[in-house]
mmCIF file of C-alpha atoms in Angstrom:
data_model
loop_
_atom_site.group_PDB
_atom_site.id
_atom_site.type_symbol
_atom_site.label_atom_id
_atom_site.label_comp_id
_atom_site.label_asym_id
_atom_site.label_seq_id
_atom_site.Cartn_x
_atom_site.Cartn_y
_atom_site.Cartn_z
ATOM 1 C CA MET A 23 13.421 9.157 27.764
ATOM 2 C CA THR A 24 9.609 9.037 27.511
ATOM 3 C CA PRO A 25 9.503 5.534 25.915
ATOM 4 C CA PHE A 26 11.799 4.258 28.672
ATOM 5 C CA LEU A 27 9.480 5.633 31.368
ATOM 6 C CA ILE A 28 6.459 4.063 29.617
ATOM 7 C CA ILE A 29 8.205 0.664 29.600
ATOM 8 C CA ILE A 30 8.950 0.995 33.324
ATOM 9 C CA VAL A 31 5.308 1.903 34.094
ATOM 10 C CA ILE A 32 4.019 -1.069 32.060
ATOM 11 C CA ALA A 33 6.461 -3.418 33.830
ATOM 12 C CA LEU A 34 5.373 -2.117 37.259
ATOM 13 C CA LEU A 35 1.702 -2.566 36.339
ATOM 14 C CA ALA A 36 2.412 -6.150 35.248
ATOM 15 C CA VAL A 37 4.178 -6.907 38.544
ATOM 16 C CA THR A 38 1.304 -5.307 40.466
ATOM 17 C CA GLY A 39 -1.245 -7.437 38.617
ATOM 18 C CA TRP A 40 0.756 -10.579 39.301
ATOM 19 C CA GLN A 41 0.973 -9.782 43.017
ATOM 20 C CA ILE A 42 -2.773 -9.084 43.211
ATOM 21 C CA SER A 43 -3.479 -12.467 41.592
ATOM 22 C CA LYS A 44 -1.321 -14.105 44.269
ATOM 23 C CA ILE A 45 -3.314 -12.325 46.987
ATOM 24 C CA PHE A 46 -6.606 -13.605 45.514
ATOM 25 C CA GLU A 47 -5.151 -17.110 45.337
ATOM 26 C CA LEU A 48 -4.102 -17.024 48.998
ATOM 27 C CA SER A 49 -7.473 -15.648 50.081
ATOM 28 C CA LYS A 50 -9.424 -18.616 48.692
ATOM 29 C CA THR A 51 -11.366 -20.747 51.194
ATOM 30 C CA PRO A 52 -10.089 -24.265 51.946
ATOM 31 C CA ASP A 53 -13.035 -25.890 50.136
ATOM 32 C CA ALA A 54 -12.428 -23.906 46.906
ATOM 33 C CA ASP A 55 -11.749 -25.913 43.737
ATOM 34 C CA THR A 56 -8.043 -25.417 42.958
ATOM 35 C CA SER A 57 -7.782 -28.161 40.344
ATOM 36 C CA GLN A 58 -6.007 -27.247 37.093
ATOM 37 C CA VAL A 59 -8.292 -29.616 35.141
ATOM 38 C CA ALA A 60 -11.265 -27.950 33.421
ATOM 39 C CA ASN A 61 -14.653 -28.944 34.832
ATOM 40 C CA ASN A 62 -18.103 -28.741 33.182
ATOM 41 C CA LYS A 63 -18.558 -25.122 34.245
ATOM 42 C CA ASP A 64 -15.181 -24.138 32.776
ATOM 43 C CA ASN A 65 -15.990 -25.881 29.481
ATOM 44 C CA GLU A 66 -19.411 -24.241 29.327
ATOM 45 C CA ASN A 67 -17.936 -20.797 29.915
ATOM 46 C CA GLN A 68 -15.180 -21.306 27.353
ATOM 47 C CA GLY A 69 -17.667 -22.513 24.732
ATOM 48 C CA LYS A 70 -19.880 -19.463 25.253
ATOM 49 C CA LEU A 71 -16.861 -17.168 25.182
ATOM 50 C CA MET A 72 -15.829 -18.647 21.822
ATOM 51 C CA MET A 73 -19.275 -17.913 20.363
ATOM 52 C CA GLY A 74 -19.229 -14.463 21.927
ATOM 53 C CA PHE A 75 -15.842 -13.748 20.390
ATOM 54 C CA ALA A 76 -17.121 -14.890 16.964
ATOM 55 C CA VAL A 77 -20.036 -12.438 17.220
ATOM 56 C CA PHE A 78 -17.634 -9.663 18.324
ATOM 57 C CA LEU A 79 -15.267 -10.470 15.430
ATOM 58 C CA TYR A 80 -18.005 -10.216 12.799
ATOM 59 C CA LEU A 81 -19.526 -7.077 14.301
ATOM 60 C CA LEU A 82 -16.077 -5.458 14.354
ATOM 61 C CA MET A 83 -15.495 -6.471 10.727
ATOM 62 C CA PHE A 84 -18.811 -5.017 9.518
ATOM 63 C CA TYR A 85 -18.250 -1.867 11.591
ATOM 64 C CA CYS A 86 -14.835 -1.332 9.997
ATOM 65 C CA PHE A 87 -16.266 -1.802 6.498
ATOM 66 C CA TRP A 88 -19.088 0.613 7.256
ATOM 67 C CA THR A 89 -16.917 3.242 8.934
ATOM 68 C CA PHE A 90 -13.669 3.243 6.957
ATOM 69 C CA THR A 91 -14.684 2.669 3.337
ATOM 70 C CA ASN A 92 -14.615 6.444 2.839
ATOM 71 C CA VAL A 93 -10.820 6.552 3.305
ATOM 72 C CA THR A 94 -10.047 4.177 0.427
ATOM 73 C CA LEU A 95 -8.663 5.349 -2.909
ATOM 74 C CA PRO A 96 -11.081 6.574 -5.607
ATOM 75 C CA ASP A 97 -11.360 4.957 -9.037
ATOM 76 C CA ALA A 98 -8.004 4.448 -10.737
ATOM 77 C CA ALA A 99 -6.655 7.308 -12.839
ATOM 78 C CA SER A 100 -4.663 5.143 -15.248
ATOM 79 C CA GLU A 101 -5.499 2.906 -18.183
ATOM 80 C CA HIS A 102 -4.393 -0.287 -16.442
ATOM 81 C CA GLY A 103 -5.817 0.679 -13.027
ATOM 82 C CA GLY A 104 -9.172 -1.003 -13.618
ATOM 83 C CA LYS A 105 -7.481 -4.388 -14.199
ATOM 84 C CA TYR A 106 -5.433 -3.938 -11.028
ATOM 85 C CA ASP A 107 -8.546 -3.070 -9.015
ATOM 86 C CA ASN A 108 -10.443 -6.060 -10.427
ATOM 87 C CA LEU A 109 -7.649 -8.413 -9.387
ATOM 88 C CA MET A 110 -7.617 -6.854 -5.913
ATOM 89 C CA LEU A 111 -11.420 -7.099 -5.627
ATOM 90 C CA ILE A 112 -11.521 -10.771 -6.651
ATOM 91 C CA SER A 113 -8.712 -11.612 -4.189
ATOM 92 C CA MET A 114 -10.409 -9.778 -1.318
ATOM 93 C CA LEU A 115 -13.825 -11.354 -2.016
ATOM 94 C CA LEU A 116 -12.277 -14.824 -1.949
ATOM 95 C CA ILE A 117 -10.360 -14.051 1.242
ATOM 96 C CA MET A 118 -13.458 -12.634 2.939
ATOM 97 C CA PHE A 119 -15.599 -15.623 1.902
ATOM 98 C CA VAL A 120 -13.055 -18.139 3.203
ATOM 99 C CA GLN A 121 -12.510 -16.128 6.388
ATOM 100 C CA ILE A 122 -16.219 -15.846 7.166
ATOM 101 C CA VAL A 123 -16.878 -19.551 6.593
ATOM 102 C CA THR A 124 -13.816 -20.931 8.398
ATOM 103 C CA GLN A 125 -14.080 -18.602 11.395
ATOM 104 C CA ALA A 126 -17.780 -19.410 11.771
ATOM 105 C CA LEU A 127 -17.101 -23.153 11.679
ATOM 106 C CA LEU A 128 -14.111 -22.865 14.020
ATOM 107 C CA HIS A 129 -16.017 -21.018 16.742
ATOM 108 C CA TYR A 130 -19.252 -22.981 16.303
ATOM 109 C CA PHE A 131 -17.488 -26.342 16.613
ATOM 110 C CA ALA A 132 -15.570 -25.093 19.660
ATOM 111 C CA TYR A 133 -18.956 -24.412 21.275
ATOM 112 C CA LYS A 134 -20.862 -27.444 19.979
ATOM 113 C CA TYR A 135 -18.176 -29.963 20.950
ATOM 114 C CA ARG A 136 -17.121 -28.358 24.223
ATOM 115 C CA GLY A 137 -16.019 -30.750 26.931
ATOM 116 C CA ALA A 138 -18.594 -32.364 29.201
ATOM 117 C CA ALA A 139 -18.581 -35.154 31.809
ATOM 118 C CA GLY A 140 -19.016 -38.546 30.187
ATOM 119 C CA LYS A 141 -18.438 -37.247 26.661
ATOM 120 C CA LYS A 142 -15.630 -38.916 24.752
ATOM 121 C CA ALA A 143 -14.047 -37.590 21.567
ATOM 122 C CA LEU A 144 -14.235 -39.769 18.469
ATOM 123 C CA PHE A 145 -10.868 -41.011 17.248
ATOM 124 C CA TYR A 146 -10.937 -40.308 13.491
ATOM 125 C CA ALA A 147 -7.580 -41.177 11.927
ATOM 126 C CA ASP A 148 -7.996 -39.994 8.312
ATOM 127 C CA ASN A 149 -10.300 -39.686 5.329
ATOM 128 C CA ASP A 150 -8.680 -39.674 1.895
ATOM 129 C CA LYS A 151 -11.759 -38.236 0.186
ATOM 130 C CA LEU A 152 -12.019 -35.252 2.558
ATOM 131 C CA GLU A 153 -8.285 -34.588 2.376
ATOM 132 C CA PHE A 154 -8.458 -34.633 -1.435
ATOM 133 C CA ILE A 155 -11.366 -32.154 -1.438
ATOM 134 C CA TRP A 156 -9.816 -29.624 0.950
ATOM 135 C CA THR A 157 -6.498 -29.876 -0.890
ATOM 136 C CA ILE A 158 -7.687 -29.673 -4.499
ATOM 137 C CA ILE A 159 -10.084 -26.743 -3.947
ATOM 138 C CA PRO A 160 -7.355 -24.363 -2.643
ATOM 139 C CA VAL A 161 -4.972 -25.604 -5.363
ATOM 140 C CA ILE A 162 -7.453 -24.819 -8.157
ATOM 141 C CA THR A 163 -8.420 -21.474 -6.586
ATOM 142 C CA LEU A 164 -4.821 -20.324 -6.054
ATOM 143 C CA ALA A 165 -3.767 -21.540 -9.511
ATOM 144 C CA GLY A 166 -6.588 -19.506 -11.061
ATOM 145 C CA LEU A 167 -5.627 -16.400 -9.069
ATOM 146 C CA ILE A 168 -1.932 -16.763 -9.902
ATOM 147 C CA ILE A 169 -2.542 -17.291 -13.631
ATOM 148 C CA TYR A 170 -4.975 -14.364 -13.761
ATOM 149 C CA GLY A 171 -2.478 -12.267 -11.798
ATOM 150 C CA LEU A 172 0.383 -13.170 -14.142
ATOM 151 C CA PHE A 173 -1.638 -12.184 -17.210
ATOM 152 C CA THR A 174 -2.643 -8.919 -15.520
ATOM 153 C CA TRP A 175 0.950 -8.218 -14.426
ATOM 154 C CA THR A 176 2.315 -8.946 -17.905
ATOM 155 C CA ASP A 177 -0.267 -6.662 -19.482
ATOM 156 C CA ILE A 178 0.501 -3.866 -17.005
ATOM 157 C CA MET A 179 4.281 -4.137 -17.330
ATOM 158 C CA SER A 180 4.401 -4.467 -21.135
ATOM 159 C CA VAL A 181 5.282 -1.112 -22.680
ATOM 160 C CA ASN A 182 4.440 -0.793 -26.360
ATOM 161 C CA GLU A 183 7.382 1.084 -27.897
ATOM 162 C CA ASP A 184 5.317 1.613 -31.091
ATOM 163 C CA GLU A 185 3.116 4.049 -29.142
ATOM 164 C CA ASP A 186 6.213 6.256 -28.675
ATOM 165 C CA PRO A 187 5.772 6.769 -24.903
ATOM 166 C CA ILE A 188 7.152 9.867 -23.207
ATOM 167 C CA VAL A 189 10.405 8.879 -21.501
ATOM 168 C CA ILE A 190 10.990 10.334 -18.025
ATOM 169 C CA GLU A 191 13.654 9.457 -15.499
ATOM 170 C CA LEU A 192 12.740 9.504 -11.816
ATOM 171 C CA TYR A 193 15.784 10.011 -9.637
ATOM 172 C CA ALA A 194 15.470 9.106 -5.961
ATOM 173 C CA GLN A 195 17.667 10.278 -3.113
ATOM 174 C CA GLN A 196 17.122 10.767 0.596
ATOM 175 C CA PHE A 197 14.578 12.389 0.804
ATOM 176 C CA SER A 198 13.396 13.842 -2.499
ATOM 177 C CA TRP A 199 12.481 13.025 -6.079
ATOM 178 C CA THR A 200 13.797 14.670 -9.245
ATOM 179 C CA ALA A 201 12.412 14.116 -12.754
ATOM 180 C CA ARG A 202 14.384 14.284 -16.013
ATOM 181 C CA TYR A 203 12.445 14.541 -19.269
ATOM 182 C CA ALA A 204 14.064 13.097 -22.385
ATOM 183 C CA GLY A 205 13.514 16.241 -24.462
ATOM 184 C CA ASP A 206 12.691 16.546 -28.170
ATOM 185 C CA ASP A 207 14.633 13.398 -29.146
ATOM 186 C CA ASN A 208 12.752 11.373 -26.467
ATOM 187 C CA THR A 209 16.071 9.745 -25.535
ATOM 188 C CA LEU A 210 17.666 10.228 -22.139
ATOM 189 C CA GLY A 211 21.352 11.039 -21.951
ATOM 190 C CA GLU A 212 23.596 8.617 -20.070
ATOM 191 C CA ALA A 213 24.059 9.231 -16.347
ATOM 192 C CA ASN A 214 26.166 7.896 -13.501
ATOM 193 C CA VAL A 215 26.574 8.940 -9.874
ATOM 194 C CA ARG A 216 30.309 9.406 -10.558
ATOM 195 C CA PHE A 217 29.441 12.455 -12.692
ATOM 196 C CA ILE A 218 27.645 14.266 -9.854
ATOM 197 C CA GLU A 219 29.294 17.661 -9.395
ATOM 198 C CA GLY A 220 28.009 21.190 -8.803
ATOM 199 C CA MET A 221 24.670 21.760 -10.527
ATOM 200 C CA ASN A 222 24.832 18.335 -12.145
ATOM 201 C CA THR A 223 23.024 16.723 -9.216
ATOM 202 C CA LEU A 224 21.799 13.730 -11.239
ATOM 203 C CA GLY A 225 25.195 12.754 -12.613
ATOM 204 C CA VAL A 226 24.206 13.283 -16.263
ATOM 205 C CA ASP A 227 27.038 12.670 -18.745
ATOM 206 C CA GLN A 228 27.769 16.085 -20.242
ATOM 207 C CA GLU A 229 29.659 14.450 -23.125
ATOM 208 C CA ASP A 230 26.537 12.612 -24.288
ATOM 209 C CA SER A 231 24.759 14.654 -26.982
ATOM 210 C CA TYR A 232 21.432 13.022 -26.091
ATOM 211 C CA ALA A 233 21.607 14.767 -22.696
ATOM 212 C CA ASN A 234 21.656 18.309 -24.104
ATOM 213 C CA ASP A 235 17.884 18.611 -24.503
ATOM 214 C CA ASP A 236 17.001 16.733 -21.307
ATOM 215 C CA LYS A 237 15.010 18.795 -18.828
ATOM 216 C CA VAL A 238 15.444 18.411 -15.052
ATOM 217 C CA VAL A 239 12.449 19.455 -12.911
ATOM 218 C CA ARG A 240 11.132 19.054 -9.359
ATOM 219 C CA GLU A 241 7.447 18.764 -10.315
ATOM 220 C CA LEU A 242 6.071 16.040 -12.543
ATOM 221 C CA HIS A 243 3.676 16.993 -15.359
ATOM 222 C CA LEU A 244 1.964 14.337 -17.502
ATOM 223 C CA PRO A 245 -0.357 14.703 -20.525
ATOM 224 C CA VAL A 246 -3.664 12.890 -20.207
ATOM 225 C CA ASN A 247 -4.205 9.782 -22.367
ATOM 226 C CA LYS A 248 -0.547 9.649 -23.444
ATOM 227 C CA PRO A 249 1.640 6.665 -22.469
ATOM 228 C CA VAL A 250 4.593 7.437 -20.192
ATOM 229 C CA LEU A 251 7.663 5.254 -19.601
ATOM 230 C CA PHE A 252 9.530 5.877 -16.346
ATOM 231 C CA LYS A 253 13.211 4.977 -15.899
ATOM 232 C CA LEU A 254 14.115 4.788 -12.212
ATOM 233 C CA ARG A 255 17.473 5.381 -10.509
ATOM 234 C CA SER A 256 18.539 5.714 -6.873
ATOM 235 C CA GLN A 257 21.516 7.652 -5.575
ATOM 236 C CA ASP A 258 21.746 6.074 -2.140
ATOM 237 C CA VAL A 259 19.397 3.453 -0.679
ATOM 238 C CA LEU A 260 16.455 1.337 -1.777
ATOM 239 C CA HIS A 261 13.396 3.467 -2.554
ATOM 240 C CA SER A 262 10.040 2.654 -4.142
ATOM 241 C CA ALA A 263 8.235 4.896 -6.624
ATOM 242 C CA TYR A 264 4.562 4.731 -5.673
ATOM 243 C CA PHE A 265 1.711 6.418 -7.576
ATOM 244 C CA PRO A 266 -1.335 5.336 -5.513
ATOM 245 C CA HIS A 267 -4.005 6.950 -7.694
ATOM 246 C CA PHE A 268 -2.484 5.415 -10.837
ATOM 247 C CA ARG A 269 -2.057 1.972 -9.207
ATOM 248 C CA ALA A 270 1.641 1.891 -10.035
ATOM 249 C CA GLN A 271 4.695 1.035 -7.958
ATOM 250 C CA MET A 272 8.248 -0.049 -8.698
ATOM 251 C CA ASN A 273 11.361 -0.420 -6.544
ATOM 252 C CA VAL A 274 14.205 2.026 -7.187
ATOM 253 C CA VAL A 275 17.420 0.092 -6.673
ATOM 254 C CA PRO A 276 20.917 1.598 -6.289
ATOM 255 C CA GLY A 277 23.256 0.551 -9.075
ATOM 256 C CA MET A 278 20.596 -0.431 -11.611
ATOM 257 C CA ILE A 279 17.782 1.059 -13.698
ATOM 258 C CA THR A 280 14.246 -0.239 -13.239
ATOM 259 C CA GLN A 281 11.238 0.850 -15.265
ATOM 260 C CA PHE A 282 7.463 0.808 -15.590
ATOM 261 C CA GLY A 283 4.920 2.731 -17.603
ATOM 262 C CA PHE A 284 1.281 3.756 -17.529
ATOM 263 C CA THR A 285 -1.180 5.992 -19.321
ATOM 264 C CA PRO A 286 -2.931 8.596 -17.119
ATOM 265 C CA THR A 287 -6.628 8.911 -17.979
ATOM 266 C CA VAL A 288 -7.959 11.466 -15.481
ATOM 267 C CA THR A 289 -6.628 15.021 -15.225
ATOM 268 C CA THR A 290 -5.958 16.654 -11.878
ATOM 269 C CA GLU A 291 -8.947 18.979 -12.348
ATOM 270 C CA GLU A 292 -11.249 16.069 -13.199
ATOM 271 C CA MET A 293 -10.121 14.139 -10.130
ATOM 272 C CA ARG A 294 -10.714 17.192 -7.936
ATOM 273 C CA ASN A 295 -14.366 17.063 -9.055
ATOM 274 C CA ASN A 296 -14.686 13.348 -8.294
ATOM 275 C CA ASP A 297 -17.418 12.845 -5.648
ATOM 276 C CA ASP A 298 -15.195 10.699 -3.407
ATOM 277 C CA ILE A 299 -12.366 13.244 -3.571
ATOM 278 C CA VAL A 300 -14.712 16.190 -2.930
ATOM 279 C CA ASP A 301 -16.064 14.435 0.180
ATOM 280 C CA LYS A 302 -12.576 13.504 1.391
ATOM 281 C CA VAL A 303 -11.216 17.040 0.884
ATOM 282 C CA GLU A 304 -14.164 18.500 2.826
ATOM 283 C CA ARG A 305 -13.503 16.161 5.762
ATOM 284 C CA ILE A 306 -9.777 16.955 5.717
ATOM 285 C CA ASN A 307 -10.443 20.697 5.619
ATOM 286 C CA ASP A 308 -12.878 20.438 8.547
ATOM 287 C CA ILE A 309 -10.034 18.968 10.616
ATOM 288 C CA ARG A 310 -7.537 21.558 9.335
ATOM 289 C CA ARG A 311 -9.874 24.421 10.191
ATOM 290 C CA GLU A 312 -10.231 23.095 13.737
ATOM 291 C CA ASN A 313 -6.431 23.075 14.011
ATOM 292 C CA GLY A 314 -6.079 26.508 12.422
ATOM 293 C CA ASP A 315 -4.244 25.156 9.357
ATOM 294 C CA ASP A 316 -4.536 26.269 5.730
ATOM 295 C CA SER A 317 -7.072 24.605 3.448
ATOM 296 C CA TYR A 318 -6.045 21.500 1.521
ATOM 297 C CA GLU A 319 -6.484 21.047 -2.230
ATOM 298 C CA PHE A 320 -6.205 17.645 -3.853
ATOM 299 C CA ASP A 321 -3.147 16.838 -5.956
ATOM 300 C CA TYR A 322 -1.659 13.639 -7.276
ATOM 301 C CA PHE A 323 1.627 12.716 -5.616
ATOM 302 C CA LEU A 324 4.566 10.433 -6.227
ATOM 303 C CA LEU A 325 5.499 8.859 -2.885
ATOM 304 C CA CYS A 326 8.286 6.647 -1.580
ATOM 305 C CA ASN A 327 6.882 3.334 -0.362
ATOM 306 C CA LYS A 328 10.069 1.982 1.243
ATOM 307 C CA ILE A 329 11.196 3.103 4.688
ATOM 308 C CA CYS A 330 14.363 4.807 3.459
ATOM 309 C CA GLY A 331 15.349 6.847 6.513
ATOM 310 C CA GLN A 332 14.245 9.374 9.089
ATOM 311 C CA ALA A 333 12.419 11.737 6.687
ATOM 312 C CA HIS A 334 10.908 8.955 4.535
ATOM 313 C CA TYR A 335 7.371 10.181 5.311
ATOM 314 C CA ASN A 336 8.081 13.493 3.559
ATOM 315 C CA MET A 337 9.617 12.071 0.358
ATOM 316 C CA GLN A 338 7.080 13.082 -2.257
ATOM 317 C CA MET A 339 6.689 14.924 -5.546
ATOM 318 C CA LYS A 340 3.614 16.697 -6.870
ATOM 319 C CA VAL A 341 2.162 15.198 -10.054
ATOM 320 C CA VAL A 342 0.018 17.256 -12.436
ATOM 321 C CA VAL A 343 -2.042 15.532 -15.133
ATOM 322 C CA GLU A 344 -3.285 18.004 -17.724
ATOM 323 C CA SER A 345 -4.268 18.381 -21.346
ATOM 324 C CA GLU A 346 -1.576 17.818 -23.966
ATOM 325 C CA ALA A 347 -1.612 21.516 -24.902
ATOM 326 C CA ASP A 348 -1.047 22.608 -21.281
ATOM 327 C CA TYR A 349 1.663 19.969 -20.893
ATOM 328 C CA GLU A 350 3.518 21.133 -24.005
ATOM 329 C CA ALA A 351 3.271 24.771 -22.858
ATOM 330 C CA TRP A 352 4.686 23.901 -19.423
ATOM 331 C CA LEU A 353 7.483 21.766 -20.880
ATOM 332 C CA ALA A 354 8.506 24.555 -23.270
ATOM 333 C CA GLU A 355 9.100 26.833 -20.275
ATOM 334 C CA GLN A 356 11.604 24.443 -18.654
ATOM 335 C CA ALA A 357 15.318 24.938 -19.244
ATOM 336 C CA THR A 358 17.286 22.193 -20.970
ATOM 337 C CA PHE A 359 20.193 20.461 -19.260
ATOM 338 C CA GLU A 360 22.619 22.235 -21.605
ATOM 339 C CA GLU A 361 21.175 25.647 -20.719
ATOM 340 C CA SER A 362 21.265 24.868 -17.011
ATOM 341 C CA MET A 363 24.911 23.825 -17.119
ATOM 342 C CA SER A 364 25.910 26.897 -19.131
ATOM 343 C CA GLU A 365 24.554 29.079 -16.302
ATOM 344 C CA GLU A 366 26.822 27.401 -13.726
#
């Protein structure tokens, strides 16, 4: 009901503004200039407004950089994250350079060549040399970015099986994540949504011997400096597994298994002591104290980065990166799939 009322109010304000403009138009004196053709004064004003807008645009840009850089992500917590960040930095620097130059020229020329009485525009049909220059430069630049990006993407997505990565399945459903560890054999048992029944919420094939030592958990633990290979499944709609601090994301598609891997390099405790994170947590807790909420402590999270439904915003799983000894101790405490099913 509230959005409907807001729309009505906005519509009434628009009608009111239109009627007021009509009143001003009718109240003009007979000798007022009512021509729709721009005169010298109009051109002068428009030229100055263009330069004024350029100044406003750049001031706003620098203000945003100055004010909001403290809400960006800290240094990457994965082995490949540095390459990802470098690619992002190079792309943004190129975009900012081109934007600054082209916007400056656009607004300056709009002012410099503003209309004036007696001034006639030069008819300039074409220039093959100029067209070649402003075509070949973007082609070379984009080709370089794309090739560099492809090499980076290939390096990130290539999982070296010789390193014996830890195999973990991430199972997505509206609106939660579940993880299934491959167990001692590091091989996941087969699964299909047709097998979902009772406690078997992931549809694991109970006839598959590889599934017996699988471990199903609701909190993700990873050992630091050990490669991890994630197998992704969705029960219902399209989701996207997003690890922002590890610079990793992959779509989770119903009816198929997607995968990606990374090696975490910074434990949760180490990231909590990161200067950027300490500052961010302090600012968050200042706000929470004002609202009477409990204090916040930093944790890694797995998020869903596809709008998958009404509670999409709350689809997350805590991720703990710890030493290998702590990881092994935690994993040993988790029940196997076979033990869980025997309790049913």
